[in-house]
């Protein structure tokens, strides 16, 4: 399968889907999307970022949906079904990550609810990370 | 910090006129010059707030306006700072005046916008997060507004009825503003019956994209005094950036900064924008007669009220329900009608906020006049760490 973006998430048969972040070897700041070059911590001169898999679970910071087809370059399914989006606060690393939600509508979501990372296809085929029901 | 004088203001009415943006900007500029009692040839410095959706002339808007008004040899600058572009342009003009490098500056912003959702600038650009968020997630601007609104509901118990009450209040003020695009009062029932766009926000909770133009003539205080006409003082312009780690998910980002290594700062970004303006002006929220805040959505107006210090977090809904922020209340918020009545004409919007502040402080806001207005604040936030707050005083 093609990924919609390279290097932001990985799928492994053993561990499932996880986001790929970076950690500054100097101060320990973690980033998503993965970052090259300078550490975003203004007090850290570090430029060495190491890749690391991010925690697969987190709690919903907030959520919404797109009742109308988003404009290009999004490729909307036809017929269009509202896309659900959730911003999820990852365990341990203190980052909120936005993603589409697979298999849940806004009526089934709540702030604080636990979700787990999965992946699913965009309407034109390539895979993207998605939030799904925690197993 | 010394202030500069606001000598004149002008607006082209907001709408969906389908004309080139330069027409709106030039009309606003001529109105601002007329209001100031100055000629275009008196202007020593012209600053344009850019539009990114109208080709090359929009990227060099200062020069585009100068050429349209007739080359007069003035120095020129153009800048883009998303929704804060107008305030950034003000700041650039003000700095040159305060440095003693010029006495009179003209600041102009205008936009002509397409129908529907703002979309990224065209092309296949996977290195641009503003392009990628549409490609990978279909995350429009209203999606982010909706995330904030839902978060507010969860944290503070705000309801869609509270959000609708913001729209009702702003539509009523806008109905009294001849420059507003939407001039019809609305009912809460109409808001709550409008189509859902990004749950929990409905069509009438979300600001439209508009055409419009705004211009302001700034001058040194000594120049303004010599003219002896009285003037409003621009006492602060804050254009601070966020402080790491920013823990609010901002447009057009996929994620927040991490708090793993550094704790969150004392003030979140929006609050920090306003705080810097208060500090620079030597004022505080208790001094305000009115405020214009960036109601990209109805819910966001409530967030802003707390961010600019009108009340502690979670209490804005009560101020709203008590009528304190309506015209006639103790501290009107968005007496112009706000984005709810104007829609957003990006580079013009922060300037239009200053125009409303100036009209109020000069006592010429007509049926929207806040009695005895002395100190006023305007605040906004845009993409990529841009935001602004300005304080104006009598």
Coordinates of C-alpha atoms in Angstrom, one line a residue:
Chain A
X1 CA 0.0 0.0 0.0
X2 CA 1.1 3.6 -0.7
X3 CA 1.4 6.0 2.2
X4 CA -0.1 9.5 1.7
X5 CA 3.1 10.9 3.3
X6 CA 6.5 9.2 3.9
X7 CA 8.1 9.0 7.3
X8 CA 5.2 10.3 9.5
X9 CA 3.7 6.9 10.4
X10 CA 4.6 3.3 10.1
X11 CA 2.6 0.0 10.1
X12 CA 4.1 -3.0 11.6
X13 CA 2.5 -6.5 11.8
X14 CA 3.6 -6.9 15.4
X15 CA 3.0 -3.5 16.9
X16 CA 0.3 -2.0 14.8
X17 CA 0.2 1.6 13.5
X18 CA 2.3 4.3 15.2
X19 CA 3.3 7.9 14.4
X20 CA 6.9 8.6 14.0
X21 CA 8.2 11.6 15.9
X22 CA 11.6 13.0 16.6
X23 CA 13.4 13.6 19.9
X24 CA 16.1 16.1 20.5
X25 CA 19.2 14.3 21.8
X26 CA 20.1 17.5 23.7
X27 CA 17.0 18.4 25.7
X28 CA 14.6 15.6 25.1
X29 CA 11.9 17.6 23.4
X30 CA 9.6 15.4 21.3
X31 CA 8.1 16.6 18.0
X32 CA 5.4 15.5 15.6
X33 CA 5.6 15.8 12.6
X34 CA 9.2 14.5 12.6
X35 CA 11.6 17.4 12.5
X36 CA 15.1 17.9 11.0
X37 CA 17.5 20.7 11.9
X38 CA 17.0 22.9 15.0
X39 CA 15.3 21.9 18.1
X40 CA 12.0 23.9 18.6
X41 CA 13.0 24.6 22.2
X42 CA 14.4 28.1 22.0
X43 CA 16.8 27.5 24.9
X44 CA 18.3 24.4 23.3
X45 CA 21.0 24.7 20.6
X46 CA 20.5 21.1 19.6
X47 CA 20.3 20.0 16.0
X48 CA 20.4 16.3 16.4
X49 CA 16.9 14.8 16.2
X50 CA 16.4 11.0 16.5
X51 CA 13.3 9.3 15.2
X52 CA 11.1 7.5 17.7
X53 CA 7.8 5.8 17.6
X54 CA 5.2 7.8 19.5
X55 CA 2.7 6.3 22.0
X56 CA -0.2 4.7 20.1
X57 CA -2.9 5.8 22.6
X58 CA -4.2 9.0 23.9
X59 CA -7.2 10.9 25.1
X60 CA -9.5 13.1 23.0
X61 CA -8.6 16.8 23.4
X62 CA -11.4 17.8 21.0
X63 CA -13.2 16.6 17.9
X64 CA -15.4 17.7 15.0
X65 CA -16.4 16.7 11.5
X66 CA -16.6 18.1 8.0
X67 CA -20.2 18.1 7.0
X68 CA -19.3 19.5 3.6
X69 CA -16.6 18.1 1.3
X70 CA -13.3 19.9 2.1
X71 CA -11.7 21.7 -0.9
X72 CA -8.8 20.4 -2.9
X73 CA -6.1 19.1 -2.5
X74 CA -8.4 16.9 -0.4
X75 CA -10.0 14.2 -2.5
X76 CA -13.6 13.8 -1.3
X77 CA -15.3 10.4 -1.6
X78 CA -18.4 10.3 -3.8
X79 CA -21.0 10.1 -2.4
X80 CA -19.6 12.2 0.3
X81 CA -19.7 11.0 3.9
X82 CA -18.8 13.5 6.7
X83 CA -15.2 13.1 7.7
X84 CA -14.7 12.9 11.5
X85 CA -11.6 14.6 13.0
X86 CA -10.1 14.2 16.5
X87 CA -7.3 16.0 18.2
X88 CA -5.8 13.4 20.6
X89 CA -3.4 14.1 23.5
X90 CA -0.8 11.4 23.3
X91 CA 0.1 9.5 26.5
X92 CA 3.6 10.4 28.0
X93 CA 4.9 12.9 25.4
X94 CA 2.4 15.8 25.9
X95 CA 1.6 16.3 22.2
X96 CA -1.9 16.8 20.8
X97 CA -2.1 15.2 17.3
X98 CA -4.9 15.8 14.8
X99 CA -6.2 13.0 12.6
X100 CA -9.2 11.6 10.8
X101 CA -11.3 9.2 12.9
X102 CA -12.1 5.7 11.5
X103 CA -15.3 4.0 12.3
X104 CA -16.7 6.6 14.8
X105 CA -18.9 9.6 14.3
X106 CA -19.0 12.8 16.4
X107 CA -22.0 11.4 18.3
X108 CA -19.8 8.5 19.5
X109 CA -16.9 10.7 20.7
X110 CA -16.3 12.5 23.9
X111 CA -13.5 14.8 25.2
X112 CA -11.3 12.7 27.4
X113 CA -12.2 9.4 25.7
X114 CA -9.3 7.0 24.9
X115 CA -8.5 6.4 21.2
X116 CA -5.8 4.3 19.5
X117 CA -3.9 4.9 16.4
X118 CA -4.8 3.0 13.2
X119 CA -4.6 3.7 9.5
X120 CA -7.1 3.9 6.6
X121 CA -7.2 5.0 3.0
X122 CA -8.0 8.4 1.6
X123 CA -10.7 8.4 -1.1
X124 CA -8.0 8.2 -3.8
X125 CA -6.2 5.3 -2.2
X126 CA -3.1 6.2 -0.2
X127 CA -3.0 5.4 3.5
X128 CA -3.0 8.0 6.3
X129 CA -2.9 7.7 10.0
X130 CA -6.3 7.7 11.7
X131 CA -7.7 7.5 15.2
X132 CA -9.8 4.6 16.0
X133 CA -11.6 2.9 19.0
X134 CA -9.2 1.8 21.6
X135 CA -8.8 -2.0 21.6
Chain B
X1 CA 6.2 54.0 25.0
X2 CA 5.2 57.0 23.0
X3 CA 2.0 56.9 21.0
X4 CA 1.3 57.9 17.4
X5 CA -1.8 59.7 16.3
X6 CA -4.6 58.3 14.2
X7 CA -5.5 61.2 12.0
X8 CA -8.0 59.6 9.7
X9 CA -9.7 56.4 8.8
X10 CA -11.5 55.0 5.9
X11 CA -13.4 51.8 4.9
X12 CA -14.8 50.4 1.7
X13 CA -18.0 48.6 2.6
X14 CA -17.6 44.8 3.1
X15 CA -19.4 42.6 0.7
X16 CA -18.9 40.2 -2.2
X17 CA -18.5 42.8 -4.9
X18 CA -16.4 40.9 -7.4
X19 CA -14.0 43.9 -8.1
X20 CA -10.2 44.0 -7.9
X21 CA -8.9 44.4 -4.4
X22 CA -7.0 47.6 -5.4
X23 CA -10.3 49.3 -5.9
X24 CA -11.4 48.6 -2.3
X25 CA -8.0 49.7 -0.9
X26 CA -7.8 52.9 -2.9
X27 CA -11.4 53.9 -2.0
X28 CA -10.6 53.3 1.7
X29 CA -7.3 55.3 1.4
X30 CA -9.0 58.3 -0.2
X31 CA -11.6 58.2 2.5
X32 CA -8.9 58.1 5.2
X33 CA -7.0 61.0 3.6
X34 CA -10.2 63.0 3.3
X35 CA -11.0 62.3 7.0
X36 CA -7.5 63.4 8.0
X37 CA -7.7 66.5 5.9
X38 CA -4.6 65.6 4.0
X39 CA -3.6 65.1 0.4
X40 CA -2.0 61.9 -1.0
X41 CA 1.1 64.0 -1.8
X42 CA 1.4 64.7 2.0
X43 CA 2.0 61.0 2.7
X44 CA 5.7 60.2 3.2
X45 CA 5.4 56.5 3.8
X46 CA 2.8 54.0 2.5
X47 CA 2.5 50.5 4.0
X48 CA 0.4 47.8 2.4
X49 CA -1.0 44.7 4.1
X50 CA -0.7 42.0 1.5
X51 CA -3.3 39.7 0.0
X52 CA -2.0 36.3 -1.1
X53 CA -4.9 35.4 -3.3
X54 CA -4.7 38.2 -5.9
X55 CA -1.4 37.6 -7.7
X56 CA 1.7 39.6 -7.8
X57 CA 0.1 43.0 -7.1
X58 CA -1.1 41.5 -3.8
X59 CA 2.4 40.5 -2.7
X60 CA 3.7 44.0 -3.2
X61 CA 0.5 45.7 -2.1
X62 CA 2.2 48.9 -0.8
X63 CA 3.6 49.7 -4.2
X64 CA 0.4 48.6 -5.9
X65 CA -1.6 51.1 -3.9
X66 CA 1.0 53.8 -4.4
X67 CA 0.9 53.3 -8.1
X68 CA -2.8 53.3 -8.2
X69 CA -3.0 56.5 -6.2
X70 CA -0.2 58.0 -8.5
X71 CA 3.5 57.6 -7.8
X72 CA 4.3 60.3 -5.3
X73 CA 7.8 59.3 -4.3
X74 CA 6.8 58.1 -0.8
X75 CA 8.8 55.3 0.8
X76 CA 7.0 52.0 0.7
X77 CA 6.7 48.7 2.5
X78 CA 4.5 45.6 2.1
X79 CA 3.9 42.9 4.6
X80 CA 2.0 39.7 5.2
X81 CA 1.1 38.3 8.6
X82 CA -2.1 36.3 7.9
X83 CA -5.0 37.8 9.9
X84 CA -2.6 40.1 11.7
X85 CA -1.4 41.6 8.4
X86 CA -3.1 44.9 9.0
X87 CA -1.7 45.3 12.5
X88 CA 1.8 44.3 11.3
X89 CA 1.5 47.1 8.7
X90 CA 0.4 49.5 11.4
X91 CA 3.4 48.5 13.5
X92 CA 5.8 49.1 10.6
X93 CA 4.4 52.5 9.9
X94 CA 4.4 53.4 13.6
X95 CA 8.0 52.3 14.1
X96 CA 9.1 54.6 11.3
X97 CA 7.2 57.5 12.8
X98 CA 8.4 56.9 16.3
X99 CA 12.0 56.7 15.0
X100 CA 11.5 60.2 13.7
X101 CA 12.0 59.1 10.1
X102 CA 8.7 60.4 8.9
X103 CA 5.6 62.3 10.1
X104 CA 2.8 61.0 8.0
X105 CA 2.1 57.4 7.0
X106 CA -0.8 55.7 5.2
X107 CA -1.6 52.1 5.9
X108 CA -3.9 50.2 3.6
X109 CA -5.3 46.7 3.5
X110 CA -7.9 45.1 1.1
X111 CA -8.9 41.7 -0.2
X112 CA -11.1 40.1 -2.8
X113 CA -11.9 36.6 -1.8
X114 CA -13.4 33.6 -3.5
X115 CA -16.6 31.9 -2.4
X116 CA -16.6 29.1 0.2
X117 CA -13.8 27.7 2.3
X118 CA -10.4 29.3 2.2
X119 CA -8.2 26.8 0.4
X120 CA -4.5 26.6 0.1
X121 CA -2.6 28.5 -2.6
X122 CA -2.5 26.2 -5.6
X123 CA 0.1 23.7 -6.8
X124 CA 1.4 20.4 -5.4
X125 CA 3.3 21.5 -2.3
X126 CA 3.8 18.7 0.3
X127 CA 6.3 20.8 2.2
X128 CA 3.7 23.3 3.1
X129 CA 1.6 22.3 6.2
X130 CA -1.2 24.6 4.9
X131 CA -1.4 22.4 1.8
X132 CA -0.9 19.1 3.6
X133 CA -3.6 19.6 6.2
X134 CA -6.1 19.8 3.4
X135 CA -4.5 16.9 1.5
X136 CA -4.1 14.5 4.4
X137 CA -7.0 15.4 6.7
X138 CA -9.4 17.7 4.9
X139 CA -9.0 20.0 7.9
X140 CA -10.5 23.4 6.9
X141 CA -10.3 26.5 9.0
X142 CA -13.8 25.9 10.5
X143 CA -12.6 22.5 11.6
X144 CA -10.1 24.1 13.9
X145 CA -12.7 26.7 15.1
X146 CA -15.0 23.7 15.9
X147 CA -12.2 21.9 17.8
X148 CA -11.9 25.0 20.1
X149 CA -15.7 25.2 20.4
X150 CA -16.1 21.6 21.4
X151 CA -13.2 21.9 23.9
X152 CA -14.9 24.9 25.4
X153 CA -18.2 23.0 25.8
X154 CA -16.3 20.1 27.5
X155 CA -14.3 22.4 29.8
X156 CA -16.8 25.1 30.7
X157 CA -20.2 23.8 29.8
X158 CA -20.9 26.3 27.0
X159 CA -23.8 25.3 24.8
X160 CA -24.8 25.9 21.2
X161 CA -27.4 28.3 22.6
X162 CA -24.5 30.4 24.1
X163 CA -22.8 30.4 20.7
X164 CA -26.0 31.5 19.0
X165 CA -26.4 34.3 21.5
X166 CA -23.0 35.7 20.3
X167 CA -24.3 35.8 16.8
X168 CA -27.6 37.4 17.8
X169 CA -25.6 40.1 19.7
X170 CA -23.2 40.8 16.8
X171 CA -25.8 40.7 14.1
X172 CA -27.8 43.4 16.0
X173 CA -24.7 45.6 16.2
X174 CA -23.9 44.9 12.6
X175 CA -27.4 45.9 11.6
X176 CA -26.5 49.4 12.7
X177 CA -23.2 49.5 10.8
X178 CA -23.4 50.8 7.2
X179 CA -20.0 49.3 6.4
X180 CA -21.0 45.7 7.5
X181 CA -21.8 43.0 4.9
X182 CA -24.6 41.4 6.8
X183 CA -27.1 44.0 8.2
X184 CA -30.0 41.9 9.2
X185 CA -30.7 41.0 12.9
X186 CA -31.0 37.3 13.4
X187 CA -32.7 35.1 16.1
X188 CA -31.1 32.3 18.1
X189 CA -33.6 30.0 16.4
X190 CA -32.3 30.9 13.0
X191 CA -28.7 30.3 14.1
X192 CA -29.6 26.9 15.6
X193 CA -31.5 25.9 12.5
X194 CA -28.7 26.8 10.1
X195 CA -26.8 23.9 8.5
X196 CA -24.1 22.2 10.6
X197 CA -20.7 22.8 9.0
X198 CA -18.2 21.5 11.5
X199 CA -19.9 20.0 14.6
X200 CA -20.8 21.8 16.9
X201 CA -20.6 24.9 14.7
X202 CA -23.3 25.8 12.2
X203 CA -23.2 28.0 9.2
X204 CA -24.2 31.1 11.2
X205 CA -21.6 30.4 13.9
X206 CA -18.8 30.8 11.3
X207 CA -17.6 34.0 9.7
X208 CA -17.8 34.3 5.9
X209 CA -15.0 35.3 3.5
X210 CA -15.5 38.8 2.2
X211 CA -14.3 41.6 0.0
X212 CA -13.4 44.8 1.8
X213 CA -10.8 47.6 2.3
X214 CA -9.6 49.6 5.2
X215 CA -7.0 52.4 5.5
X216 CA -5.6 54.5 8.4
X217 CA -3.6 57.7 8.3
X218 CA -1.0 57.7 11.1
X219 CA 1.1 60.7 12.2
X220 CA 3.6 61.7 14.8
X221 CA 2.1 63.3 17.9
X222 CA 4.0 66.6 17.2
X223 CA 2.6 66.7 13.7
X224 CA -0.9 66.0 14.9
X225 CA -0.6 68.7 17.6
X226 CA 0.5 71.3 15.1
X227 CA -2.7 70.6 13.1
X228 CA -4.7 71.1 16.3
X229 CA -7.6 68.9 15.3
X230 CA -7.6 66.4 18.1
X231 CA -6.7 62.8 17.5
X232 CA -6.9 59.3 18.8
X233 CA -3.7 57.8 20.1
X234 CA -2.5 54.4 19.0
X235 CA -0.9 53.4 22.4
X236 CA 0.2 49.9 21.6
X237 CA 0.6 47.4 18.8
X238 CA 1.5 43.8 20.0
X239 CA 2.6 41.3 17.4
X240 CA 4.3 38.8 19.7
X241 CA 4.9 35.2 18.6
X242 CA 4.0 32.2 20.7
X243 CA 6.3 31.0 23.5
X244 CA 7.4 27.3 23.3
X245 CA 5.7 25.0 24.0
X246 CA 2.5 26.2 22.5
X247 CA -0.1 23.7 23.8
X248 CA -3.1 24.8 21.7
X249 CA -3.5 23.2 18.3
X250 CA -3.1 26.1 15.9
X251 CA -4.0 26.5 12.3
X252 CA -2.6 25.0 10.1
X253 CA -0.7 22.6 12.4
X254 CA -1.0 18.8 12.7
X255 CA 0.1 18.8 16.3
X256 CA 1.0 21.0 19.3
X257 CA 4.4 21.4 20.8
X258 CA 5.4 18.8 23.4
X259 CA 5.5 19.5 27.1
X260 CA 7.8 16.5 27.6
X261 CA 10.9 18.6 28.2
X262 CA 9.6 22.2 28.9
X263 CA 6.4 23.0 30.8
X264 CA 3.7 25.2 29.1
X265 CA 4.2 28.9 29.5
X266 CA 2.3 31.0 32.0
X267 CA 0.1 32.5 29.3
X268 CA -1.3 30.7 26.3
X269 CA -0.6 32.5 23.0
X270 CA -3.9 34.5 22.6
X271 CA -3.6 35.8 26.2
X272 CA 0.0 36.7 25.6
X273 CA -0.9 38.8 22.6
X274 CA -3.2 40.9 24.6
X275 CA -1.0 41.0 27.6
X276 CA 1.9 42.5 25.6
X277 CA -0.5 45.2 24.3
X278 CA -1.7 46.1 27.8
X279 CA 1.9 46.3 29.1
X280 CA 3.0 48.5 26.2
X281 CA 0.0 50.9 26.7
X282 CA 0.3 50.9 30.5
X283 CA -3.4 49.8 30.7
X284 CA -5.3 46.7 31.7
X285 CA -8.7 45.1 31.0
X286 CA -10.2 47.1 33.8
X287 CA -9.6 50.3 31.8
X288 CA -11.4 49.2 28.7
X289 CA -14.5 50.9 27.4
X290 CA -14.9 48.4 24.6
X291 CA -13.1 45.6 22.7
X292 CA -13.1 44.2 19.2
X293 CA -12.0 40.6 19.1
X294 CA -11.6 38.1 16.3
X295 CA -14.9 36.2 16.2
X296 CA -13.9 33.8 13.4
X297 CA -16.6 31.7 15.1
X298 CA -19.2 32.6 17.7
X299 CA -17.5 30.4 20.3
X300 CA -14.1 32.0 19.7
X301 CA -15.5 35.4 20.8
X302 CA -16.1 33.8 24.2
X303 CA -12.5 32.4 24.3
X304 CA -11.2 35.8 23.4
X305 CA -13.1 37.6 26.2
X306 CA -11.2 35.4 28.6
X307 CA -7.9 35.8 26.8
X308 CA -8.0 39.6 26.9
X309 CA -8.8 39.4 30.6
X310 CA -12.4 40.5 30.8
X311 CA -13.2 37.5 33.1
X312 CA -11.5 34.3 34.3
X313 CA -11.6 31.3 32.0
X314 CA -15.1 29.8 31.8
X315 CA -17.0 32.9 32.7
X316 CA -17.5 34.6 29.4
X317 CA -20.8 32.9 28.8
X318 CA -22.2 34.5 31.9
X319 CA -21.0 38.0 30.9
X320 CA -22.7 37.4 27.5
X321 CA -25.9 36.1 29.0
X322 CA -26.1 39.1 31.4
X323 CA -25.9 41.4 28.4
X324 CA -22.6 43.0 29.6
X325 CA -21.0 42.6 26.2
X326 CA -23.9 43.9 24.1
X327 CA -24.3 47.5 23.0
X328 CA -25.6 49.3 26.1
X329 CA -23.8 46.8 28.3
X330 CA -20.9 47.7 30.6
X331 CA -18.2 46.6 28.2
X332 CA -19.4 46.0 24.6
X333 CA -17.5 43.4 22.6
X334 CA -17.5 43.7 18.9
X335 CA -19.7 46.9 18.8
X336 CA -18.9 47.0 15.0
X337 CA -20.8 43.8 14.5
X338 CA -17.5 41.8 14.4
X339 CA -16.6 39.2 11.8
X340 CA -20.1 37.8 12.2
X341 CA -21.4 40.9 10.4
X342 CA -18.4 41.7 8.2
X343 CA -16.9 38.4 7.2
X344 CA -13.2 38.3 6.9
X345 CA -11.2 40.3 4.3
X346 CA -7.9 39.2 5.7
X347 CA -5.4 42.0 5.2
X348 CA -8.1 44.7 5.9
X349 CA -9.5 43.1 9.0
X350 CA -7.1 44.3 11.7
X351 CA -7.2 47.8 10.2
X352 CA -11.0 47.7 10.2
X353 CA -10.8 46.9 14.0
X354 CA -8.7 50.1 14.5
X355 CA -11.3 52.0 12.4
X356 CA -14.0 50.9 14.8
X357 CA -11.9 51.8 17.8
X358 CA -11.2 55.2 16.4
X359 CA -14.8 55.9 15.5
X360 CA -15.8 54.9 19.1
X361 CA -13.1 57.0 20.7
X362 CA -14.0 60.0 18.6
X363 CA -17.6 59.6 19.6
X364 CA -18.8 59.2 16.0
X365 CA -20.1 55.7 16.0
X366 CA -23.7 56.8 15.7
X367 CA -26.2 54.4 17.0
X368 CA -23.4 52.0 18.0
X369 CA -21.7 54.6 20.1
X370 CA -20.3 53.4 23.5
X371 CA -20.9 56.4 25.8
X372 CA -17.8 58.1 27.0
X373 CA -15.4 55.6 25.3
X374 CA -11.8 56.3 26.5
X375 CA -9.7 53.2 26.0
X376 CA -10.3 50.4 23.5
X377 CA -8.5 47.1 22.6
X378 CA -8.7 45.0 19.4
X379 CA -7.2 41.6 19.1
X380 CA -6.8 38.9 16.4
X381 CA -5.0 35.8 15.5
X382 CA -4.1 34.2 12.2
X383 CA -2.0 31.3 10.9
X384 CA 1.6 30.4 11.5
X385 CA 2.1 32.1 14.9
X386 CA 0.7 35.5 13.8
X387 CA -1.6 37.5 16.0
X388 CA -2.0 41.1 17.1
X389 CA -3.5 43.3 19.7
X390 CA -3.7 47.1 19.6
X391 CA -4.8 49.6 22.2
X392 CA -6.1 53.0 21.3
X393 CA -7.0 55.8 23.7
X394 CA -8.5 59.3 23.5

